[in-house]
Short mmCIF file of C-alpha atoms in Angstrom, two decimals:
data_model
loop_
_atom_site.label_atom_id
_atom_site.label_comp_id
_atom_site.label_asym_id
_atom_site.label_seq_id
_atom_site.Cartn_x
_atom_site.Cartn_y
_atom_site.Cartn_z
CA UNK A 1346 -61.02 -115.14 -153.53
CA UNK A 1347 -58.83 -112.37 -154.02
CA UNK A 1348 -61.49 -109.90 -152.45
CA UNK A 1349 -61.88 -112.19 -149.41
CA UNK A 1350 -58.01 -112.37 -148.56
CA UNK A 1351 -57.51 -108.23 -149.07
CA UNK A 1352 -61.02 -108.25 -146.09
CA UNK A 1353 -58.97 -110.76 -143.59
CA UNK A 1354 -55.60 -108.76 -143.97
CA UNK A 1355 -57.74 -105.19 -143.39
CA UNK A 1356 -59.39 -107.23 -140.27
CA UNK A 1357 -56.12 -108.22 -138.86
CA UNK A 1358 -54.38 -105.16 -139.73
CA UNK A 1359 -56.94 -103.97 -137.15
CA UNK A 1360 -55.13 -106.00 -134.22
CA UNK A 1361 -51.65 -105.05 -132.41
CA UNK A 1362 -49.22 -107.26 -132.54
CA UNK A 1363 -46.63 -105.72 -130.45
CA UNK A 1364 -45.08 -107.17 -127.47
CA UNK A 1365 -45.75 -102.96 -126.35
CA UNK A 1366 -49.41 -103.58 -126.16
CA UNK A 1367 -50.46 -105.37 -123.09
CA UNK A 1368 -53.23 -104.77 -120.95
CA UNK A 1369 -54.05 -102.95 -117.69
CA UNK A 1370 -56.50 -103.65 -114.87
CA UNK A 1371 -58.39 -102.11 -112.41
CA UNK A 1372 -56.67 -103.67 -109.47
CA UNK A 1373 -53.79 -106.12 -109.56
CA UNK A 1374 -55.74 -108.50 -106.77
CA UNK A 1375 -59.53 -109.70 -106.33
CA UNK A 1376 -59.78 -110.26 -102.42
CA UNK A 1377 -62.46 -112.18 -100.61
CA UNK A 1378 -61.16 -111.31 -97.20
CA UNK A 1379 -62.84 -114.16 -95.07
CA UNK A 1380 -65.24 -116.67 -96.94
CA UNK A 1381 -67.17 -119.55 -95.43
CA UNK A 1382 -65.51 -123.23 -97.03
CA UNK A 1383 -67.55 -125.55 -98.47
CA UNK A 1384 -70.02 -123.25 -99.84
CA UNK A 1385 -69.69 -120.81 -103.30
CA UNK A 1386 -68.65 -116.82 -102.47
CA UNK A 1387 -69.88 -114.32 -103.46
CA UNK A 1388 -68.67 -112.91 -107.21
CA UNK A 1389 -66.02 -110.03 -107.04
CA UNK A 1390 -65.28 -108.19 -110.12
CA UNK A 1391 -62.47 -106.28 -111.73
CA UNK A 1392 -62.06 -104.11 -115.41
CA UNK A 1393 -59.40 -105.49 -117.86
CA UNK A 1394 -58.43 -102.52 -120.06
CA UNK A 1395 -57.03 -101.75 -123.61
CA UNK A 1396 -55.71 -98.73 -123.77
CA UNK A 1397 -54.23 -98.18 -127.26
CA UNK A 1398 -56.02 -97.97 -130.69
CA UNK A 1399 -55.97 -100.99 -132.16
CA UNK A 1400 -58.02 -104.10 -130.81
CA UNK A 1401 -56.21 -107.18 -128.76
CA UNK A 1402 -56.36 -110.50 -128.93
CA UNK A 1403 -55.78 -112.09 -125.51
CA UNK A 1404 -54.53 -115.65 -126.60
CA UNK A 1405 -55.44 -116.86 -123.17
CA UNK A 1406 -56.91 -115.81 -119.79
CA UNK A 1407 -56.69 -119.08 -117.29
CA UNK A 1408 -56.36 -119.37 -113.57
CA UNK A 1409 -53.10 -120.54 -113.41
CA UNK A 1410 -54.30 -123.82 -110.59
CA UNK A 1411 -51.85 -122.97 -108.06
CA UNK A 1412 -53.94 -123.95 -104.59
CA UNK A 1413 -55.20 -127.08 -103.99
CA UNK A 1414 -57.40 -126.35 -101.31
CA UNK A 1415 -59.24 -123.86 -103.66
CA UNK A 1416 -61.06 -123.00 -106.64
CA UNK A 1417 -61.93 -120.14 -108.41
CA UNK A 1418 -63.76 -119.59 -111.32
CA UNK A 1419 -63.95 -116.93 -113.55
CA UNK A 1420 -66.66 -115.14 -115.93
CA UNK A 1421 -65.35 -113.62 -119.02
CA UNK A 1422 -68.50 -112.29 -121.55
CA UNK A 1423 -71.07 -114.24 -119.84
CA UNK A 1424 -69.22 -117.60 -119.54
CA UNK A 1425 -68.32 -119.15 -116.97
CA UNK A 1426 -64.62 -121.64 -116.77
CA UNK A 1427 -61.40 -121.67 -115.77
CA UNK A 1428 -59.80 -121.37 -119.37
CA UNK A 1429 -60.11 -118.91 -122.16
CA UNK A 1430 -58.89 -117.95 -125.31
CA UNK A 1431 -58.82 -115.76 -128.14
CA UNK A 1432 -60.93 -112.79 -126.24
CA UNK A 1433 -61.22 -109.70 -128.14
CA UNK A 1434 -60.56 -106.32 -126.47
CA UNK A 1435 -61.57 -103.34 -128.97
CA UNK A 1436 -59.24 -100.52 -129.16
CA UNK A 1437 -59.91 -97.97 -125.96
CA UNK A 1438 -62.47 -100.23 -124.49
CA UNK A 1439 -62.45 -102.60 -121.85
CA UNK A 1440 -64.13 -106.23 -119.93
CA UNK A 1441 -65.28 -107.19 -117.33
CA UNK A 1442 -63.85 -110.25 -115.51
CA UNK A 1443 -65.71 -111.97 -112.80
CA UNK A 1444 -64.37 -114.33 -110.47
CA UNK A 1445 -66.07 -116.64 -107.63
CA UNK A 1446 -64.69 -118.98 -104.90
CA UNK A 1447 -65.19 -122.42 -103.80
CA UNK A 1448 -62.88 -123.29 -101.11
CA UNK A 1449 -62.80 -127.12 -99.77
CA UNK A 1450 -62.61 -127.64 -95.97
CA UNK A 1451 -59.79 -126.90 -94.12
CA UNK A 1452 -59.87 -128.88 -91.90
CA UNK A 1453 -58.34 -126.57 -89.48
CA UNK A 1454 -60.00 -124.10 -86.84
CA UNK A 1455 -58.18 -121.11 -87.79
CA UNK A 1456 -58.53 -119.40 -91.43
CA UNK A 1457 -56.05 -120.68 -94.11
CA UNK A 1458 -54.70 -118.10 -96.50
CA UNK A 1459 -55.37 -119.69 -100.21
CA UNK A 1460 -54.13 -117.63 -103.31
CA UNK A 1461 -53.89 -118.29 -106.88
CA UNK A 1462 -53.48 -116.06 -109.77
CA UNK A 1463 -55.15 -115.09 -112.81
CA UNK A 1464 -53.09 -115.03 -116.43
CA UNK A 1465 -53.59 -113.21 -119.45
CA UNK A 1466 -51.60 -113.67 -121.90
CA UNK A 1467 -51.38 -111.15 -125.17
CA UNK A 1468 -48.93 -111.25 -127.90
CA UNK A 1469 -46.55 -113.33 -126.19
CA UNK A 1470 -46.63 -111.64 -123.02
CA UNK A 1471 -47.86 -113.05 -120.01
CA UNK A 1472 -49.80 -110.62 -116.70
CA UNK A 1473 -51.11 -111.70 -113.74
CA UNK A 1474 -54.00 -110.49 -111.46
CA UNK A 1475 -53.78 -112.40 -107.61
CA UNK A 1476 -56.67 -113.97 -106.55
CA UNK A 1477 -56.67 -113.83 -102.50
CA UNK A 1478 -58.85 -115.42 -100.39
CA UNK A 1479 -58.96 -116.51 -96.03
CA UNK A 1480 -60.90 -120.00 -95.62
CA UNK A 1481 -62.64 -119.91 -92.82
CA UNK A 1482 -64.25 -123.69 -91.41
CA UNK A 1483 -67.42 -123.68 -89.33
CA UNK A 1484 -69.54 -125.92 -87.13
CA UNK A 1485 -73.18 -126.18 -89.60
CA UNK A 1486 -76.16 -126.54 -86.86
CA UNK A 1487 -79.46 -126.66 -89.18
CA UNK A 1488 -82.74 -126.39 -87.17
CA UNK A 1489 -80.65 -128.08 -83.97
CA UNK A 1490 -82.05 -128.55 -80.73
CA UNK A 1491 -79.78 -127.93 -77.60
CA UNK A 1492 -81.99 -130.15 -74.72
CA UNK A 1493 -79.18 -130.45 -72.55
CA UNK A 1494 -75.70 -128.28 -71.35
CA UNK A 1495 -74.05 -127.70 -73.93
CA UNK A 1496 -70.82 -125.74 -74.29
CA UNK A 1497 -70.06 -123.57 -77.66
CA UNK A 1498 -66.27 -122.89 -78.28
CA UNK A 1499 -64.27 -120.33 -79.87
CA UNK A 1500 -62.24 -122.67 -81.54
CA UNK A 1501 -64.11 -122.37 -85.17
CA UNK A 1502 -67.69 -120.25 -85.60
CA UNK A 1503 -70.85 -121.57 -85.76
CA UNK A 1504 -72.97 -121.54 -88.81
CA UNK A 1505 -76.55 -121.30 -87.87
CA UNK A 1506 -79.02 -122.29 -90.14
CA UNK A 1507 -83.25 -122.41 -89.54
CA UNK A 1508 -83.83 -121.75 -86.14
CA UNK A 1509 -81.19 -122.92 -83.57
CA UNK A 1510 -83.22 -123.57 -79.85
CA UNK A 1511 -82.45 -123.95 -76.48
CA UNK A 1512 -84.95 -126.24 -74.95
CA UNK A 1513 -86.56 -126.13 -71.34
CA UNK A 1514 -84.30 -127.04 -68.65
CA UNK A 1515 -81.09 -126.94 -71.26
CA UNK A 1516 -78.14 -124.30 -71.07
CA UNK A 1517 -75.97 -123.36 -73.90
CA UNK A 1518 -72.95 -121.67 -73.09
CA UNK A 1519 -70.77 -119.57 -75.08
CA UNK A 1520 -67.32 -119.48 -74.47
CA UNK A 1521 -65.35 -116.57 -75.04
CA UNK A 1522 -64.12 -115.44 -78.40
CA UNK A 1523 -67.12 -117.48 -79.57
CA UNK A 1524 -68.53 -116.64 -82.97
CA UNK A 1525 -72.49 -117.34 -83.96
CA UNK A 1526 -72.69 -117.31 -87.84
CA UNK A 1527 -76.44 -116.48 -88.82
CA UNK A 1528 -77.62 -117.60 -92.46
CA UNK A 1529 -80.53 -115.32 -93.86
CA UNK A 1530 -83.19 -115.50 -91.74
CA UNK A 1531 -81.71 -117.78 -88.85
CA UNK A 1532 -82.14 -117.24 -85.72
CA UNK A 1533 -82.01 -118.18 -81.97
CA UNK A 1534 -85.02 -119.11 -79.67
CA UNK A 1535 -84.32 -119.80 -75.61
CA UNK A 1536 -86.73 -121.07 -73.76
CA UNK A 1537 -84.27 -122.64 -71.14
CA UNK A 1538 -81.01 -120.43 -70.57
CA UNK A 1539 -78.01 -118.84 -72.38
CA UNK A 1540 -74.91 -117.59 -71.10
CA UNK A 1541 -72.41 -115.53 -72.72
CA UNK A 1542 -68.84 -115.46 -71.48
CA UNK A 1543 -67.38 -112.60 -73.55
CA UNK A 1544 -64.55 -110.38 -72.37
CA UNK A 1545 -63.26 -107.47 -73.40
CA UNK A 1546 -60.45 -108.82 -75.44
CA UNK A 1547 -62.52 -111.91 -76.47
CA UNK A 1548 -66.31 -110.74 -76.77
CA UNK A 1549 -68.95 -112.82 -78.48
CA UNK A 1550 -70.37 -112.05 -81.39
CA UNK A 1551 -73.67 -112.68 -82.90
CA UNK A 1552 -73.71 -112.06 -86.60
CA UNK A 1553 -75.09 -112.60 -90.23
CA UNK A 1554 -72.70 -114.31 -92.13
CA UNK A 1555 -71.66 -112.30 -94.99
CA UNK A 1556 -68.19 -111.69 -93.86
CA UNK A 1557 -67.10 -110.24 -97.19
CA UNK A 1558 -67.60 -106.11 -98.01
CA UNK A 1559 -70.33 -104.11 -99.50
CA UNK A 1560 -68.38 -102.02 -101.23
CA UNK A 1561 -64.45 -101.19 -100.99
CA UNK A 1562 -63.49 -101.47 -97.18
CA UNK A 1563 -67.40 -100.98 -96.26
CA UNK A 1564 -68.11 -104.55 -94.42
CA UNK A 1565 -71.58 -105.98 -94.17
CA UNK A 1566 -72.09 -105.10 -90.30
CA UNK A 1567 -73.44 -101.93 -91.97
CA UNK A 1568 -76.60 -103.82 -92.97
CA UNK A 1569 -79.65 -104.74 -91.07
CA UNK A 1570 -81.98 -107.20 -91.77
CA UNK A 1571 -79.39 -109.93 -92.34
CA UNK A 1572 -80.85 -112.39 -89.76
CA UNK A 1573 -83.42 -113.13 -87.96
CA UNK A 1574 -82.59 -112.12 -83.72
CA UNK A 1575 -82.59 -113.81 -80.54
CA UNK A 1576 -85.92 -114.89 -78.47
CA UNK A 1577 -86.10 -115.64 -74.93
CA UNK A 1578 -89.64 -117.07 -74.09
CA UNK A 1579 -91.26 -118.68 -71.37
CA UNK A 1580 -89.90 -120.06 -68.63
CA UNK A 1581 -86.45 -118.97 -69.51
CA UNK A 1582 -84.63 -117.11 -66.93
CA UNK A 1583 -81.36 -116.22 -65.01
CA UNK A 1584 -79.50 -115.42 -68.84
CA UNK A 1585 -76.57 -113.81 -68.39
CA UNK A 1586 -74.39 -112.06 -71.34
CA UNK A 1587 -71.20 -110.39 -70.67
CA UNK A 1588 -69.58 -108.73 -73.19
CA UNK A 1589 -72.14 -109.83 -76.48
CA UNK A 1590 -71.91 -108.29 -79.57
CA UNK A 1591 -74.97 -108.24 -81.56
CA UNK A 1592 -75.77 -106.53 -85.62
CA UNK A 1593 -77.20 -106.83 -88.15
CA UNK A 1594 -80.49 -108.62 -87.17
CA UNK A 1595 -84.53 -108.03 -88.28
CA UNK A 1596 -86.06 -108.20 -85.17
CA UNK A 1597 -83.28 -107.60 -82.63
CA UNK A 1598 -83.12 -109.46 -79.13
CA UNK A 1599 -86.89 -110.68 -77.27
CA UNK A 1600 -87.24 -111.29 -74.23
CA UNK A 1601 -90.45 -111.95 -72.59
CA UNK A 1602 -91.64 -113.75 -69.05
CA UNK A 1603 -94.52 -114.76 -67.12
CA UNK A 1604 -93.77 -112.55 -63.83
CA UNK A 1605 -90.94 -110.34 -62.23
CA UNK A 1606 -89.77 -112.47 -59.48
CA UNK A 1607 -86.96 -113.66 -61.30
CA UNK A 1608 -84.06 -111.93 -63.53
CA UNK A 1609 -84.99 -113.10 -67.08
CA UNK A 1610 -82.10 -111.39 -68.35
CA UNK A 1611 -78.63 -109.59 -68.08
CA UNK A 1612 -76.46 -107.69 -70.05
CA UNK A 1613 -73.31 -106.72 -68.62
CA UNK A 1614 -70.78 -104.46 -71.51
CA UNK A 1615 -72.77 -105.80 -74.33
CA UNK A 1616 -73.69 -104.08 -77.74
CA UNK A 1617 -76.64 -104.44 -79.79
CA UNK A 1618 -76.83 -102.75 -82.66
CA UNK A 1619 -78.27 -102.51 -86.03
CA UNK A 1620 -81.56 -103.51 -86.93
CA UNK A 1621 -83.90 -103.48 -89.18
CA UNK A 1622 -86.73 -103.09 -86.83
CA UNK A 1623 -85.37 -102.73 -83.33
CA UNK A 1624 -82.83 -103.91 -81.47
CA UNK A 1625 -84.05 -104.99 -78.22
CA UNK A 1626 -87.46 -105.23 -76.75
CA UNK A 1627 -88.75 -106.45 -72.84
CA UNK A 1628 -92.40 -107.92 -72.61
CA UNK A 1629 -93.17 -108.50 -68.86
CA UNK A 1630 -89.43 -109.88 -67.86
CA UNK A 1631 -87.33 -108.19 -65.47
CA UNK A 1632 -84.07 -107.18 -67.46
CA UNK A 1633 -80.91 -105.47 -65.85
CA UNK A 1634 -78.55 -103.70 -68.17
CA UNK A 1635 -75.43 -102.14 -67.51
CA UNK A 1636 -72.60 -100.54 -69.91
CA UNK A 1637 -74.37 -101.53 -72.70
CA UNK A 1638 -74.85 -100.14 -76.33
CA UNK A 1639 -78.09 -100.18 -77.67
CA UNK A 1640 -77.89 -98.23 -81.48
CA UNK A 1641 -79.07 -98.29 -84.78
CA UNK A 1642 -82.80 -98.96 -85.65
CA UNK A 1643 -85.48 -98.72 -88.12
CA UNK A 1644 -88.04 -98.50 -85.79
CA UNK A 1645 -87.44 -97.85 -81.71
CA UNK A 1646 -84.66 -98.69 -80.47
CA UNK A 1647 -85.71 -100.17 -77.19
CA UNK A 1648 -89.46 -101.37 -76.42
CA UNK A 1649 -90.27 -101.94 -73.07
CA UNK A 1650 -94.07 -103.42 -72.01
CA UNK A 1651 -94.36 -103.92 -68.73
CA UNK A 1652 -92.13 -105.31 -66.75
CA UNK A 1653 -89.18 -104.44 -64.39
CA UNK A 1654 -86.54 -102.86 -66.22
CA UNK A 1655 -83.12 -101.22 -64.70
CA UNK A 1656 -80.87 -99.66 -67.56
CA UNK A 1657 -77.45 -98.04 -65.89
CA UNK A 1658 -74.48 -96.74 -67.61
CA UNK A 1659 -76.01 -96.92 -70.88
CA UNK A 1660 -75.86 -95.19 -74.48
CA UNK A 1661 -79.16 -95.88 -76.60
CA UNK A 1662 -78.30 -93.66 -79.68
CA UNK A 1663 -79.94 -94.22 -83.07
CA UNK A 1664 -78.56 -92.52 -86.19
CA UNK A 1665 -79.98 -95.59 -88.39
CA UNK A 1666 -78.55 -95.59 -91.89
CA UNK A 1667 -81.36 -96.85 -94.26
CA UNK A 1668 -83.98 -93.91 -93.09
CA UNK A 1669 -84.38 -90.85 -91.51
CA UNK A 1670 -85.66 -92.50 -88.21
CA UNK A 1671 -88.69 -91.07 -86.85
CA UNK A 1672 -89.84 -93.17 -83.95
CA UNK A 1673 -88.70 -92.20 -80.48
CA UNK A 1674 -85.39 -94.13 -79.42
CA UNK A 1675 -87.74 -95.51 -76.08
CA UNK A 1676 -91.12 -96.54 -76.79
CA UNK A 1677 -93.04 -97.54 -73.14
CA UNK A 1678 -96.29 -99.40 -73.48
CA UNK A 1679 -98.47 -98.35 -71.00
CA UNK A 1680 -101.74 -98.54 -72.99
CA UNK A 1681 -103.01 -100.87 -75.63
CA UNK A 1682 -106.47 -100.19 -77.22
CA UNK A 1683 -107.28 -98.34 -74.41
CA UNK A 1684 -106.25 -100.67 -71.49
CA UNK A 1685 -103.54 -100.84 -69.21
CA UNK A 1686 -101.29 -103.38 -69.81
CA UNK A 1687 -98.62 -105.02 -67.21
CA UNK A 1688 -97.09 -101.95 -64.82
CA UNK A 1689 -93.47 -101.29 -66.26
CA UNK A 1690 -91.00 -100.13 -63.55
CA UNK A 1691 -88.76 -98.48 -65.23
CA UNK A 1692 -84.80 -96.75 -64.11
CA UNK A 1693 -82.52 -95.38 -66.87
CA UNK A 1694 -79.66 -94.05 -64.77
CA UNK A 1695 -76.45 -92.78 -65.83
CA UNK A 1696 -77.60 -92.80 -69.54
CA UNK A 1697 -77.13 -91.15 -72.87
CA UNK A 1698 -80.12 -91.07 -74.86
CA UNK A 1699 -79.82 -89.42 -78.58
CA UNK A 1700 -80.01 -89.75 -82.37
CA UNK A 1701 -81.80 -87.99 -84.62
CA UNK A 1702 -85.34 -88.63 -83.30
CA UNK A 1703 -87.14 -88.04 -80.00
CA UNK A 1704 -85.95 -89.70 -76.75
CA UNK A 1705 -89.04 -91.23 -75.62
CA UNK A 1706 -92.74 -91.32 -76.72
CA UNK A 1707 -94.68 -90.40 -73.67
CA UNK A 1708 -93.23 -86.43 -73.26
CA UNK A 1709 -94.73 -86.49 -69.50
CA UNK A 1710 -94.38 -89.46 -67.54
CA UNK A 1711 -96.28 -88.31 -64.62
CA UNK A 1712 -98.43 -91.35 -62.37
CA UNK A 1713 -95.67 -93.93 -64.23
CA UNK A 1714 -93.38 -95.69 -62.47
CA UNK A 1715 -90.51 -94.45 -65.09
CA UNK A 1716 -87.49 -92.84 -64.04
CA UNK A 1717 -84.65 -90.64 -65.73
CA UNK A 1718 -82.13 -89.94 -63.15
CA UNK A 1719 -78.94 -88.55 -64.40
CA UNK A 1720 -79.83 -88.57 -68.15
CA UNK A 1721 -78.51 -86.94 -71.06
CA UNK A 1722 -81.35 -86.13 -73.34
CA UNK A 1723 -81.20 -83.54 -76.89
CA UNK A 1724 -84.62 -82.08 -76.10
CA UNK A 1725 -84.88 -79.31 -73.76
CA UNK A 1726 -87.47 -80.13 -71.13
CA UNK A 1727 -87.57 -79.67 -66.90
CA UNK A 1728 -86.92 -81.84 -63.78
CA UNK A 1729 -89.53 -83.00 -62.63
CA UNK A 1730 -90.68 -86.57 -60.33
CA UNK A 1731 -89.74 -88.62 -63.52
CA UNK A 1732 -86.55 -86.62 -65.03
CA UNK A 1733 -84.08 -86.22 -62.39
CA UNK A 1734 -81.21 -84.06 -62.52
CA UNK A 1735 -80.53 -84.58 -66.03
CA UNK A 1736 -78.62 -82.93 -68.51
CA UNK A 1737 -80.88 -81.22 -71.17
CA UNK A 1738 -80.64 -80.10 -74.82
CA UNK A 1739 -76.84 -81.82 -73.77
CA UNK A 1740 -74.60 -83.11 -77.27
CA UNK A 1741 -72.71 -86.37 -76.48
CA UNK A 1742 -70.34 -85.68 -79.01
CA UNK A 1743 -70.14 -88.90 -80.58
CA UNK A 1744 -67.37 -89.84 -82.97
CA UNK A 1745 -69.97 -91.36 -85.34
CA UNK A 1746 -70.33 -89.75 -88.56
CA UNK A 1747 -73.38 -91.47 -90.45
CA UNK A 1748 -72.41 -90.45 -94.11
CA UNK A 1749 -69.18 -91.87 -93.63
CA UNK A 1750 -70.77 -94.98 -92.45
CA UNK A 1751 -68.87 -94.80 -88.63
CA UNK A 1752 -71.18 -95.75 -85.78
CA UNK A 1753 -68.47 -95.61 -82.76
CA UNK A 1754 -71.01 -94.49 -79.69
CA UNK A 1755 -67.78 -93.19 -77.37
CA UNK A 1756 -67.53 -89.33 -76.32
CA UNK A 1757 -65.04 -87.09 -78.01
CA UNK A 1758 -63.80 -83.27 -76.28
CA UNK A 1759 -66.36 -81.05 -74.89
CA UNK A 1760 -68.83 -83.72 -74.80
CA UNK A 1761 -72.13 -82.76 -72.21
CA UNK A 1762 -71.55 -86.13 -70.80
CA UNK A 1763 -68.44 -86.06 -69.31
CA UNK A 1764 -68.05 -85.76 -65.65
CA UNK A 1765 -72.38 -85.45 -65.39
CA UNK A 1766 -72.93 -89.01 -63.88
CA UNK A 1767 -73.49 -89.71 -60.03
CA UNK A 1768 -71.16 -91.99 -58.92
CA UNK A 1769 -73.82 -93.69 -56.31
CA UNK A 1770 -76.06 -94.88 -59.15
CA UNK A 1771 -72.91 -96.46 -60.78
CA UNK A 1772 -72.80 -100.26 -59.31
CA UNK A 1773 -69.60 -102.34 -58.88
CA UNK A 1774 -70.16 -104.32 -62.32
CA UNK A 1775 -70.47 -101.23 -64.10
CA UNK A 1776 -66.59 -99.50 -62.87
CA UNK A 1777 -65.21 -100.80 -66.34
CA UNK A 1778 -66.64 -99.68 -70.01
CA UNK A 1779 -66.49 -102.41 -72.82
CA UNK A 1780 -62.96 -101.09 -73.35
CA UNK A 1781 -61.20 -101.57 -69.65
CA UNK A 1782 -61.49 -97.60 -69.02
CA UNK A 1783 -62.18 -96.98 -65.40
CA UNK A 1784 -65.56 -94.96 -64.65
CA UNK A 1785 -64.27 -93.55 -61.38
CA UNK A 1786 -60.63 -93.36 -62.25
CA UNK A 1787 -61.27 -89.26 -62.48
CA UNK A 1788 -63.13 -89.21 -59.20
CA UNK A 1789 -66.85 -88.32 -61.18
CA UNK A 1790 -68.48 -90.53 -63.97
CA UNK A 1791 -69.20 -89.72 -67.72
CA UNK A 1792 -72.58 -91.26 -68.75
CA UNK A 1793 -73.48 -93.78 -71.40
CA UNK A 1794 -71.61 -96.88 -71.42
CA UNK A 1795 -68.44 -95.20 -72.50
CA UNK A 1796 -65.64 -93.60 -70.73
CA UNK A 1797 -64.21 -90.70 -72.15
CA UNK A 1798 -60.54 -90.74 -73.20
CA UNK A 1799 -59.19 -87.40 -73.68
CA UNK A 1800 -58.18 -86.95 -77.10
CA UNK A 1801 -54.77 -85.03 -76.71
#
């Protein structure tokens, strides 16, 4: 007996008891930024720290239940609760503390700021970590069916689930400042007609919907693959987007058609961007584009077979982050297995083509019906019938610097494309970049789909 009582005094010898011994963290909040209600977040985690030599006892570790409109829960050793006590921290060691959100509707279309905090209590003294969190309330549309006109608002976004379609004959359109939420592996499928009323202070954005960060301030528009993409099939037609912003899809934007006699699709100051294969391809459809942004893919950037396709004012760019891409930003089907498939009519004018692969996969274009006019390309090469006053072995200059994850397509100083367009091959609806800047305010035109802004 008297053995066993000298043991537990030498054990709790081994514990501070001084009001001078508290704890530190590795942050003093957990933020979730903007989570979806009604559904669980995903877990955030922070290091809880004992920094002397003896071991503490934390009496207690609770959320202290300050929200109502929220809950989080917390992980402490592998269990999950709101409550703990009597959790051992070994002298110059630490824990990790994990902590999840489940926020209840807000019924209210713009986010709600919810907050609660995390105690610990240790010898008497009492610390705090803030847990932070912006509710956001959506629209759920699971496998829906638009067969009729149907207007989507920005008033809350949309979270799509399944596949979300646009029958024959229907047209869904997208206000602007609307917001299209994509859960893994949704997607859109048109078969009647979409249009897209973005502006340039209120674009619309198509999106997966992690809207939390990958790492630090790192958000998840940095990852492909998140969703499915949009398809336009047969007999859609006369689609119009204006000012669309598109990431983080598989398979990027379809569009296919039957015949060329009618626009299948436009794209006026639109950017799509990101994918994990690429980010648009044309099968047959005649597609205008103009000041748009077409970047970032594991695979081509742009496919084009057959067709009519008019590309003006535009920057297709591909410095994709998950692999050293090695397919040529333009890929033109001419041939399959040997045949000739649909005749593609092709006009990039005005444009900026670049990244860190080759521009386009046919090197001579001669007997095609595709055109460069006006083009800045990395490779050096000639004018010839097909390549038409263009600028080669030019450097855009882009501000984006891959390792430091920023993908901003817009020319900086001493950029090659500045002042290199022809003003007759820039149309009315293309005078104003995706930013307001004026293309012939300076009397000549920069190409891509961005205006340069002097820096100083």
């Amino acid at each position: 007996m008297a053995l066993a009582a000298l043991l537990t005094a030498c054990i709790e010898d081994n514990f501070s008891t001084s009001t001078t011994d508290v704890l530190e963290f590795s942050t003093d909040s957990v933020k979730f930024d903007t989570v979806i209600t009604a559904q669980s977040t995903p877990t955030k985690q922070f290091v809880v720290y004992n920094r002397g030599k003896k071991q503490l006892r934390i009496s207690s570790i609770k959320m202290a239940g300050r929200s109502d409109k929220g809950h989080f829960y917390l992980n402490v050793d592998g269990v999950k609760g709101t409550e703990f006590h009597d959790v051992e921290v070994r002298g110059n060691d630490s824990i990790y503390v994990f902590v999840e959100s489940y926020l209840d509707e807000m019924r209210q279309d713009a986010p709600v700021e919810i907050s609660d905090l995390i105690e610990f209590e240790t010898n008497g003294v009492k610390q705090q970590v803030v847990a932070h969190a912006w509710g956001q309330d959506v629209v759920r549309l699971h496998g829906d069916t638009i067969g009729r006109s149907v207007h989507f608002t920005a008033d809350k976004p949309y979270l799509i689930y399944d596949t979300l379609f646009v029958a024959r004959g229907a047209t869904l359109t997208l206000d602007a400042g609307a917001t299209l939420l994509f859960h893994d592996k949704g997607a859109m499928r048109v078969a009647g007609r979409l249009v897209a009323n973005g502006t340039q202070e209120r674009p619309v954005v198509l999106r997966g919907d992690r809207l939390d960060h990958v790492v630090g301030t790192i958000n998840f528009d940095i990852m492909s693959g998140q969703w499915g993409g949009v398809i336009f099939t047969p007999p859609t037609r006369l689609n119009e987007l204006h000012h669309v912003t598109m990431s983080g899809s598989s398979i990027g934007m379809h569009v296919s058609a039957s015949d060329t006699l009618t626009r299948a699709l436009y794209l006026h100051n639109c950017v799509l961007h990101n994918a994990s294969t690429s980010v648009f391809t044309s099968g047959g459809a005649w597609v205008d584009a103009v000041g748009t942004e077409f970047s970032d893919a594991a695979e081509s950037v742009v496919n084009f077979i057959g067709g009519k396709v008019n590309l003006v004012q535009c920057t297709l760019a591909n410095y994709y982050l998950f692999k050293a891409p090695t397919d040529p930003i333009i890929f033109v089907y001419l041939q399959d297995d040997d045949h000739v498939v649909d005749e593609l009519k092709a006009r990039f004018d005005n444009c900026v083509i670049y990244g860190n692969t080759s521009e386009i996969n046919m090197g001579d274009l001669t007997g095609t019906d595709v055109m460069l006019r006006y083009c800045l390309l990395k490779s050096a090469g000639d004018d010839d019938a097909n390549f038409i006053s263009c600028v080669w072995q030019g450097d855009p200059k882009f501000y984006t610097e891959r390792e430091k994850y920023i993908f901003d397509y817009r020319l900086h100083d001493e950029s090659d494309a500045i002042g290199r367009g022809n003003p007759a091959l820039c149309p009315a609806s293309a005078r104003y970049d995706r930013y307001g800047q004026d293309r012939l305010a300076s009397g000549g035109v920069d190409l891509g789909a961005y205006t340069w802004i002097p820096e100083n």
